[in-house]
Short mmCIF file of N, CA and C in Angstrom, two decimals:
data_model
loop_
_atom_site.label_atom_id
_atom_site.label_comp_id
_atom_site.label_asym_id
_atom_site.label_seq_id
_atom_site.Cartn_x
_atom_site.Cartn_y
_atom_site.Cartn_z
N MET A 343 62.62 139.04 51.68
CA MET A 343 62.90 138.37 52.92
C MET A 343 61.69 138.52 53.84
N GLN A 344 61.39 137.43 54.54
CA GLN A 344 60.31 137.48 55.51
C GLN A 344 60.93 137.66 56.90
N VAL A 345 60.44 138.64 57.64
CA VAL A 345 60.98 138.96 58.96
C VAL A 345 59.89 138.80 60.00
N LYS A 346 60.15 137.93 60.98
CA LYS A 346 59.21 137.72 62.08
C LYS A 346 59.77 138.41 63.31
N ILE A 347 59.01 139.34 63.86
CA ILE A 347 59.47 140.13 65.01
C ILE A 347 58.55 139.89 66.19
N TYR A 348 59.16 139.60 67.33
CA TYR A 348 58.42 139.42 68.58
C TYR A 348 57.83 140.74 69.01
N ARG A 349 56.54 140.73 69.34
CA ARG A 349 55.86 141.94 69.80
C ARG A 349 55.23 141.66 71.16
N TYR A 350 55.40 142.58 72.07
CA TYR A 350 54.78 142.46 73.39
C TYR A 350 54.77 143.83 74.04
N ASP A 351 53.57 144.23 74.44
CA ASP A 351 53.40 145.47 75.20
C ASP A 351 52.73 145.08 76.51
N PRO A 352 53.48 145.03 77.61
CA PRO A 352 52.91 144.57 78.87
C PRO A 352 51.72 145.40 79.35
N SER A 353 51.58 146.63 78.88
CA SER A 353 50.44 147.45 79.29
C SER A 353 49.16 147.10 78.52
N ALA A 354 49.28 146.36 77.42
CA ALA A 354 48.11 146.04 76.60
C ALA A 354 47.94 144.56 76.27
N ASP A 355 49.04 143.79 76.27
CA ASP A 355 49.00 142.38 75.85
C ASP A 355 49.11 141.45 77.05
N THR A 356 48.45 140.29 76.96
CA THR A 356 48.60 139.27 78.00
C THR A 356 49.75 138.32 77.68
N ALA A 357 50.16 138.28 76.39
CA ALA A 357 51.27 137.42 75.98
C ALA A 357 51.90 138.00 74.72
N GLY A 358 53.12 137.60 74.47
CA GLY A 358 53.81 138.04 73.27
C GLY A 358 53.34 137.27 72.04
N HIS A 359 53.61 137.82 70.88
CA HIS A 359 53.27 137.18 69.62
C HIS A 359 54.26 137.67 68.56
N PHE A 360 54.22 137.07 67.38
CA PHE A 360 55.08 137.51 66.29
C PHE A 360 54.26 138.23 65.23
N ASP A 361 54.80 139.33 64.70
CA ASP A 361 54.27 139.97 63.50
C ASP A 361 55.26 139.66 62.38
N THR A 362 54.74 139.45 61.19
CA THR A 362 55.58 139.11 60.05
C THR A 362 55.55 140.24 59.02
N PHE A 363 56.74 140.57 58.51
CA PHE A 363 56.90 141.65 57.55
C PHE A 363 57.70 141.15 56.34
N ASP A 364 57.34 141.62 55.15
CA ASP A 364 58.14 141.36 53.96
C ASP A 364 59.05 142.56 53.76
N VAL A 365 60.35 142.28 53.67
CA VAL A 365 61.35 143.35 53.58
C VAL A 365 62.23 143.11 52.35
N PRO A 366 62.39 144.12 51.50
CA PRO A 366 63.27 143.97 50.33
C PRO A 366 64.74 144.18 50.74
N ALA A 367 65.29 143.25 51.47
CA ALA A 367 66.63 143.40 52.04
C ALA A 367 67.69 143.51 50.94
N MET A 368 68.69 144.30 51.22
CA MET A 368 69.78 144.54 50.28
C MET A 368 71.05 143.84 50.78
N PRO A 369 72.00 143.54 49.84
CA PRO A 369 73.26 142.92 50.27
C PRO A 369 73.97 143.78 51.32
N HIS A 370 74.55 143.11 52.28
CA HIS A 370 75.33 143.72 53.37
C HIS A 370 74.48 144.49 54.39
N TRP A 371 73.17 144.36 54.33
CA TRP A 371 72.34 144.96 55.37
C TRP A 371 72.59 144.23 56.68
N THR A 372 72.50 144.98 57.76
CA THR A 372 72.57 144.37 59.09
C THR A 372 71.15 144.16 59.61
N VAL A 373 71.05 143.45 60.72
CA VAL A 373 69.74 143.29 61.37
C VAL A 373 69.18 144.66 61.72
N MET A 374 70.04 145.59 62.14
CA MET A 374 69.59 146.95 62.46
C MET A 374 69.02 147.64 61.23
N ASP A 375 69.62 147.43 60.06
CA ASP A 375 69.08 148.02 58.83
C ASP A 375 67.68 147.49 58.56
N VAL A 376 67.46 146.20 58.81
CA VAL A 376 66.14 145.60 58.62
C VAL A 376 65.13 146.23 59.58
N LEU A 377 65.51 146.36 60.85
CA LEU A 377 64.61 146.98 61.83
C LEU A 377 64.32 148.44 61.47
N ASP A 378 65.35 149.16 61.03
CA ASP A 378 65.16 150.55 60.62
C ASP A 378 64.20 150.63 59.43
N TYR A 379 64.36 149.72 58.46
CA TYR A 379 63.48 149.72 57.28
C TYR A 379 62.03 149.53 57.70
N ILE A 380 61.80 148.53 58.55
CA ILE A 380 60.43 148.27 59.00
C ILE A 380 59.88 149.47 59.76
N SER A 381 60.67 150.02 60.67
CA SER A 381 60.23 151.15 61.47
C SER A 381 59.92 152.39 60.60
N GLU A 382 60.74 152.62 59.59
CA GLU A 382 60.58 153.83 58.76
C GLU A 382 59.56 153.67 57.63
N ASN A 383 59.29 152.42 57.20
CA ASN A 383 58.45 152.23 56.02
C ASN A 383 57.19 151.39 56.22
N VAL A 384 57.14 150.60 57.29
CA VAL A 384 56.03 149.66 57.42
C VAL A 384 55.26 149.84 58.74
N ASP A 385 55.98 149.82 59.85
CA ASP A 385 55.33 149.88 61.16
C ASP A 385 56.22 150.66 62.13
N SER A 386 55.86 151.90 62.36
CA SER A 386 56.69 152.77 63.21
C SER A 386 56.51 152.49 64.71
N THR A 387 55.66 151.53 65.06
CA THR A 387 55.43 151.25 66.49
C THR A 387 56.39 150.21 67.06
N ILE A 388 57.23 149.62 66.24
CA ILE A 388 58.17 148.61 66.73
C ILE A 388 59.17 149.25 67.68
N ALA A 389 59.33 148.65 68.85
CA ALA A 389 60.29 149.14 69.84
C ALA A 389 61.56 148.28 69.78
N TYR A 390 62.68 148.93 69.53
CA TYR A 390 63.99 148.25 69.54
C TYR A 390 65.03 149.26 69.97
N PHE A 391 66.17 148.77 70.42
CA PHE A 391 67.20 149.66 70.92
C PHE A 391 68.11 150.09 69.79
N LYS A 392 68.23 151.39 69.60
CA LYS A 392 69.15 151.93 68.61
C LYS A 392 69.97 153.01 69.29
N HIS A 393 71.26 152.89 69.21
CA HIS A 393 72.15 153.80 69.90
C HIS A 393 73.07 154.44 68.85
N GLY A 394 72.75 155.66 68.45
CA GLY A 394 73.50 156.33 67.41
C GLY A 394 74.96 156.55 67.73
N ALA A 395 75.30 156.61 69.02
CA ALA A 395 76.69 156.85 69.39
C ALA A 395 77.55 155.61 69.23
N CYS A 396 76.95 154.44 69.18
CA CYS A 396 77.73 153.20 69.04
C CYS A 396 77.62 152.72 67.60
N ASP A 397 76.64 151.87 67.33
CA ASP A 397 76.40 151.34 65.98
C ASP A 397 77.61 150.63 65.39
N HIS A 398 78.52 150.16 66.26
CA HIS A 398 79.70 149.46 65.78
C HIS A 398 79.97 148.18 66.57
N GLY A 399 78.96 147.66 67.27
CA GLY A 399 79.15 146.41 68.00
C GLY A 399 79.97 146.57 69.26
N ILE A 400 79.98 147.75 69.85
CA ILE A 400 80.81 147.98 71.03
C ILE A 400 79.99 147.93 72.32
N CYS A 401 78.87 148.66 72.36
CA CYS A 401 78.14 148.79 73.63
C CYS A 401 77.31 147.54 73.97
N GLY A 402 76.84 146.82 72.98
CA GLY A 402 76.09 145.60 73.23
C GLY A 402 74.62 145.77 73.56
N ARG A 403 74.13 146.98 73.59
CA ARG A 403 72.72 147.23 73.95
C ARG A 403 71.75 146.73 72.89
N CYS A 404 72.20 146.49 71.67
CA CYS A 404 71.30 146.05 70.61
C CYS A 404 71.30 144.53 70.47
N ALA A 405 71.75 143.81 71.50
CA ALA A 405 71.76 142.34 71.44
C ALA A 405 70.34 141.80 71.33
N LEU A 406 70.17 140.82 70.44
CA LEU A 406 68.88 140.19 70.19
C LEU A 406 69.10 138.71 69.89
N HIS A 407 68.04 137.93 69.97
CA HIS A 407 68.08 136.57 69.43
C HIS A 407 67.72 136.67 67.95
N VAL A 408 68.62 136.28 67.10
CA VAL A 408 68.38 136.30 65.65
C VAL A 408 68.49 134.87 65.16
N ASN A 409 67.37 134.34 64.71
CA ASN A 409 67.29 132.94 64.29
C ASN A 409 67.88 132.01 65.36
N GLY A 410 67.55 132.30 66.61
CA GLY A 410 67.92 131.43 67.72
C GLY A 410 69.27 131.67 68.34
N LYS A 411 70.06 132.60 67.81
CA LYS A 411 71.38 132.87 68.36
C LYS A 411 71.48 134.33 68.79
N VAL A 412 72.19 134.58 69.88
CA VAL A 412 72.37 135.95 70.35
C VAL A 412 73.35 136.67 69.42
N LYS A 413 72.89 137.80 68.90
CA LYS A 413 73.70 138.59 67.96
C LYS A 413 73.53 140.07 68.27
N LEU A 414 74.47 140.87 67.82
CA LEU A 414 74.32 142.33 67.91
C LEU A 414 73.69 142.82 66.62
N ALA A 415 72.55 143.50 66.74
CA ALA A 415 71.80 143.94 65.55
C ALA A 415 72.62 144.88 64.68
N CYS A 416 73.45 145.73 65.31
CA CYS A 416 74.17 146.74 64.54
C CYS A 416 75.32 146.19 63.72
N SER A 417 75.82 145.01 64.06
CA SER A 417 76.99 144.49 63.36
C SER A 417 76.77 143.13 62.71
N THR A 418 75.55 142.59 62.77
CA THR A 418 75.27 141.27 62.19
C THR A 418 74.64 141.44 60.82
N GLU A 419 75.35 141.01 59.78
CA GLU A 419 74.79 141.06 58.44
C GLU A 419 73.78 139.93 58.29
N ILE A 420 72.74 140.18 57.52
CA ILE A 420 71.66 139.21 57.39
C ILE A 420 71.97 138.11 56.39
N SER A 421 73.04 138.24 55.63
CA SER A 421 73.48 137.27 54.62
C SER A 421 72.31 136.88 53.70
N GLU A 422 72.16 135.60 53.45
CA GLU A 422 71.15 135.18 52.49
C GLU A 422 69.99 134.45 53.17
N GLU A 423 69.70 134.80 54.40
CA GLU A 423 68.58 134.18 55.11
C GLU A 423 67.29 134.50 54.38
N GLN A 424 66.40 133.53 54.27
CA GLN A 424 65.09 133.76 53.66
C GLN A 424 64.08 134.21 54.71
N VAL A 425 64.26 133.69 55.93
CA VAL A 425 63.38 134.05 57.03
C VAL A 425 64.25 134.49 58.20
N LEU A 426 63.91 135.61 58.77
CA LEU A 426 64.65 136.14 59.90
C LEU A 426 63.68 136.20 61.08
N GLU A 427 64.01 135.52 62.17
CA GLU A 427 63.17 135.59 63.37
C GLU A 427 63.94 136.35 64.43
N ILE A 428 63.35 137.44 64.91
CA ILE A 428 64.02 138.33 65.86
C ILE A 428 63.23 138.35 67.15
N ARG A 429 63.91 138.01 68.25
CA ARG A 429 63.28 137.98 69.58
C ARG A 429 64.14 138.80 70.54
N PRO A 430 63.58 139.19 71.68
CA PRO A 430 64.40 139.89 72.69
C PRO A 430 65.49 138.97 73.23
N VAL A 431 66.52 139.59 73.77
CA VAL A 431 67.66 138.81 74.25
C VAL A 431 67.39 138.13 75.60
N ASN A 432 66.41 138.64 76.36
CA ASN A 432 66.05 137.98 77.61
C ASN A 432 64.56 138.16 77.87
N ASP A 433 64.07 137.66 79.01
CA ASP A 433 62.64 137.69 79.31
C ASP A 433 62.17 138.96 80.02
N ASN A 434 63.07 139.88 80.32
CA ASN A 434 62.71 141.13 81.01
C ASN A 434 62.27 142.19 79.98
N VAL A 435 61.19 141.90 79.26
CA VAL A 435 60.76 142.74 78.14
C VAL A 435 60.03 143.98 78.64
N LEU A 436 60.52 145.14 78.21
CA LEU A 436 59.81 146.40 78.45
C LEU A 436 58.76 146.60 77.38
N ARG A 437 59.13 146.36 76.14
CA ARG A 437 58.20 146.38 75.00
C ARG A 437 58.93 145.84 73.77
N ASP A 438 58.28 144.94 73.07
CA ASP A 438 58.81 144.33 71.84
C ASP A 438 60.23 143.79 72.04
N LEU A 439 61.23 144.45 71.47
CA LEU A 439 62.61 143.96 71.52
C LEU A 439 63.46 144.67 72.57
N VAL A 440 62.86 145.58 73.31
CA VAL A 440 63.59 146.34 74.33
C VAL A 440 63.47 145.61 75.67
N VAL A 441 64.61 145.36 76.30
CA VAL A 441 64.63 144.62 77.57
C VAL A 441 65.41 145.38 78.63
N ILE A 442 65.19 144.98 79.87
CA ILE A 442 66.03 145.44 80.96
C ILE A 442 67.21 144.48 81.00
N PRO A 443 68.43 144.98 80.86
CA PRO A 443 69.59 144.08 80.85
C PRO A 443 69.70 143.32 82.17
N LYS A 444 70.09 142.05 82.08
CA LYS A 444 70.34 141.26 83.28
C LYS A 444 71.74 141.56 83.76
N ILE A 445 71.86 141.80 85.07
CA ILE A 445 73.18 142.06 85.66
C ILE A 445 73.73 140.74 86.16
N GLN A 446 74.96 140.46 85.80
CA GLN A 446 75.56 139.17 86.18
C GLN A 446 76.43 139.31 87.39
#
């Protein structure tokens, strides 16, 4: 599977860009499993929200745009997608996929 992840570090970058990773995704992996794989095996500098106390789609802090739709990384299975594009859920980016939540 090819995974495109939005990268942006406001302290070093003038604009965001995508990095692409090849991931040997397994059946029933979630988007969070894909991010964990990349972080643990390919690029440990990726910033994303992981909340060990939740990880069940309850708190909503791991919301991301996945292939253009807002999804929770911890509970969204990747199914048989060939390309996965992951972007932050809003424009208030602290770094990469981590954002300041918008208050409604």
